[in-house]
Amino acid sequence: MIQIDELRIHLLRMPLVRFFETSFSRTTERSIVLIEVVQDGLSGWGEVTAGEHPFFNEEWTHSVLEIVRKYVAPRLLGKQLQSAAEVGALSAGVRGHNMARGGVEAAVWDLEARMNNLPLWKHIGGGAQQRIACGVSIGIQDTVDELLETIDRELQSGYQRIKLKIKPGWDMDVLRAVRKRFGDIQLTVDANSAYTLADVEHLKQIDEFGLVYAEQPLSHDEIIDHAKLQKVLSTPICLDECIRSPHHAKQAIELDAGRVINIKLGRVGGFANAIQVHDIAKEAGIPVWCGGMLEAGIGRAHNIAMASLPNFVFPGDVSASKRYWKRDIVTPAIDVDAQGMIDLPQGIGFGIDIDHDWLKQVTVQTETLRT
Ligand code: OSB
Ligand code: MG
């Protein structure tokens, strides 16, 4: 039985080791919201994956704080629930804001796993894969030479797949240079909605590069245009921003708007929905993989648990802590072996310890909400 007595909202500020640039913005420092739910003195933790600005989707750090404190926490605190799977429905009346709602939902799953003395991956029905295949997402660089150097370093670390962020002006020529230097590596691109159907002729050139998939070329909310584009591309389209719910996954698959799905825990509103998207895709023969949102250790550990479900067939954006942080808030920091794999952690809940000393140092604000 779940009945949360207390919900703490922790706001963290953590500079990235190196800037990360997408078609929509450059991030140098993260403002991260952590959710801690407490029942009978036991804590469960979740990480909200919203960015610092409403550019990836409508959410950002401060909308998260407001949505959690005003709408999500009051609907959860004190309610008696049979399982964490019921948490999402409590705030179903809130339109959108899946990341804020999903961070809270994931924290309750983590707590429930701890109550049952289970690793989170086992608690969500995962573990079909005991080792998680990892790729890296490489942001837009100032020069092609810097990009080539970065790719070289990541390949030498063992990462199995390279995903390049692209946008108009940083796309086909860059891909040509990468193929020329690195040959037949597992390569993908992610445009974060930087193109429209007016760019179809340009986008068709992408087929010459033998990519595993091209992620979210068109608008964040445009399933139909992606279906039109998929008709004229041989490269599989992978949907990220467009898939915010199990229903969207069904629609996109039915329309052949994408042949791969990137599942992000926060974007779909938490574990219950992520598992449903996974199952719908599996049933339809659509491979999925685990996306990333520049998470700190808790979000990273939750992603690892999710990626142990059987249909996570492509390497995820679940890379080592040290690519992002000089010191992560979990200990040991998450690391990837020379084969580009992460072993599932065996501890209960999300499976690794929080580095409470460091967490304290990077926390700029904590707010406690009670029944
Ligand atoms: O679209 O996958 C994306 C980072 C921020 C916002 C959107 C995306 C990304 C990534 C980063 O690609 C993946 C990572 O966490 O390394
Ligand atoms: Mg993406």
XYZ file of C-alpha atoms in Angstrom, residues 102-295:
194
model
C 6.740 11.613 -14.797
C 9.467 12.657 -12.350
C 7.030 12.227 -9.479
C 5.679 8.968 -10.885
C 9.186 7.538 -11.252
C 10.021 8.504 -7.663
C 7.037 6.470 -6.438
C 8.154 3.446 -8.512
C 11.586 3.757 -6.926
C 10.015 3.917 -3.458
C 7.789 0.930 -4.189
C 10.803 -1.086 -5.382
C 12.553 -0.244 -2.107
C 9.487 -1.247 -0.064
C 9.622 -4.608 -1.854
C 13.396 -4.890 -1.480
C 13.847 -5.132 -5.235
C 16.081 -3.464 -7.789
C 13.994 -1.002 -9.801
C 14.681 -2.888 -13.055
C 13.203 -6.046 -11.561
C 10.259 -4.161 -10.088
C 9.245 -2.731 -13.478
C 9.447 -6.171 -15.118
C 12.806 -5.513 -16.773
C 16.012 -7.517 -16.686
C 15.537 -9.330 -20.000
C 18.867 -7.650 -20.753
C 21.418 -7.648 -17.940
C 23.825 -5.499 -19.910
C 22.725 -2.225 -21.508
C 24.209 -1.194 -24.852
C 25.323 2.441 -24.926
C 25.740 5.026 -27.626
C 26.541 8.726 -27.430
C 24.713 11.806 -28.615
C 27.203 14.378 -29.872
C 26.101 17.979 -29.994
C 26.713 20.524 -32.725
C 30.352 21.666 -32.514
C 32.054 24.887 -33.509
C 34.061 23.116 -36.213
C 33.976 19.818 -38.101
C 37.503 19.070 -36.870
C 36.342 19.283 -33.263
C 33.469 16.955 -34.097
C 35.786 14.393 -35.699
C 38.075 14.487 -32.673
C 35.137 13.985 -30.328
C 33.816 11.033 -32.321
C 37.264 9.461 -32.327
C 37.473 9.747 -28.531
C 33.992 8.280 -27.988
C 34.651 5.336 -30.308
C 37.885 4.620 -28.470
C 35.943 4.589 -25.187
C 33.857 1.752 -26.644
C 30.537 3.452 -27.424
C 28.599 1.370 -29.925
C 26.725 4.060 -31.793
C 27.344 7.703 -32.649
C 24.370 10.059 -32.895
C 25.039 13.463 -34.400
C 22.905 16.476 -33.719
C 22.077 18.167 -37.017
C 20.348 21.312 -38.279
C 20.226 23.173 -41.594
C 23.825 24.159 -42.325
C 25.248 21.375 -40.118
C 24.046 18.226 -41.825
C 25.002 16.584 -45.143
C 28.555 17.965 -45.426
C 29.241 17.009 -41.839
C 27.899 13.494 -42.418
C 30.095 13.154 -45.488
C 33.169 14.094 -43.474
C 32.246 11.648 -40.706
C 31.687 8.727 -43.104
C 34.920 9.539 -44.890
C 36.943 9.486 -41.668
C 35.226 6.650 -39.748
C 33.767 4.395 -42.455
C 31.088 1.930 -41.495
C 30.337 2.898 -37.865
C 26.804 2.705 -36.401
C 25.685 6.253 -37.171
C 22.437 8.178 -36.590
C 21.311 11.816 -36.629
C 18.880 13.871 -34.543
C 17.445 17.139 -35.885
C 15.154 17.994 -32.954
C 12.471 19.295 -35.322
C 14.740 21.626 -37.306
C 13.215 20.873 -40.739
C 9.828 21.076 -42.456
C 8.273 19.342 -45.453
C 9.597 22.224 -47.555
C 13.021 20.583 -47.020
C 12.054 17.190 -48.480
C 14.437 17.373 -51.452
C 17.293 18.313 -49.144
C 16.395 15.612 -46.605
C 16.351 12.895 -49.283
C 20.152 13.196 -49.435
C 20.250 11.608 -45.995
C 19.637 8.216 -47.617
C 23.142 8.132 -49.046
C 24.721 7.862 -45.579
C 23.405 4.466 -44.464
C 22.103 5.728 -41.130
C 20.435 3.371 -38.652
C 17.713 6.026 -38.370
C 17.116 9.784 -38.555
C 15.544 11.145 -35.379
C 12.742 13.722 -35.269
C 13.486 15.692 -38.450
C 10.127 17.532 -38.455
C 7.955 19.425 -35.996
C 7.643 18.237 -32.400
C 3.899 17.617 -32.812
C 3.669 16.484 -36.449
C 3.025 12.766 -36.801
C 1.324 13.183 -40.187
C 4.178 15.100 -41.834
C 6.616 12.454 -40.602
C 4.464 9.825 -42.326
C 4.714 11.835 -45.551
C 8.467 12.098 -45.200
C 8.912 8.408 -44.358
C 7.196 7.552 -47.661
C 10.037 9.145 -49.629
C 12.984 8.168 -47.408
C 14.617 4.754 -47.224
C 16.297 5.770 -43.940
C 14.008 4.781 -41.045
C 12.612 7.773 -39.158
C 12.891 7.584 -35.373
C 10.348 9.608 -33.415
C 11.297 11.350 -30.176
C 9.373 14.601 -29.437
C 6.218 13.352 -31.225
C 5.637 10.386 -28.915
C 4.224 11.691 -25.659
C 1.845 8.847 -24.880
C 1.030 5.232 -25.724
C -1.736 6.575 -27.953
C 0.758 8.614 -29.981
C 2.866 5.484 -30.404
C -0.145 3.624 -31.799
C -1.026 6.470 -34.163
C 2.524 6.885 -35.421
C 2.930 3.159 -36.040
C -0.426 2.929 -37.792
C 0.516 5.813 -40.104
C 4.076 4.531 -40.663
C 5.342 7.892 -39.423
C 8.446 6.278 -37.950
C 10.008 2.844 -37.858
C 11.937 3.321 -34.622
C 10.896 4.959 -31.332
C 13.116 6.748 -28.846
C 11.525 6.231 -25.417
C 12.197 8.886 -22.803
C 10.783 8.197 -19.391
C 9.887 11.815 -18.669
C 8.525 12.683 -22.097
C 5.867 9.974 -21.847
C 5.022 10.735 -18.199
C 6.808 7.964 -16.303
C 7.279 4.218 -16.105
C 3.696 3.039 -16.591
C 3.431 4.849 -19.933
C 6.992 4.025 -20.969
C 6.274 0.330 -20.467
C 3.093 0.666 -22.520
C 4.908 2.435 -25.369
C 7.546 -0.301 -25.217
C 4.899 -3.033 -25.385
C 2.959 -1.401 -28.240
C 6.156 -1.041 -30.266
C 7.254 -4.600 -29.493
C 3.901 -5.961 -30.615
C 4.204 -4.011 -33.889
C 7.808 -5.085 -34.522
C 9.110 -1.542 -34.006
C 12.485 -1.407 -32.214
C 12.942 1.145 -29.421
C 15.917 2.614 -27.596
C 16.405 4.714 -24.494
C 16.772 8.453 -25.029
C 18.583 10.847 -22.714
C 18.045 14.407 -21.479
C 21.490 15.203 -20.016
C 20.451 13.548 -16.765
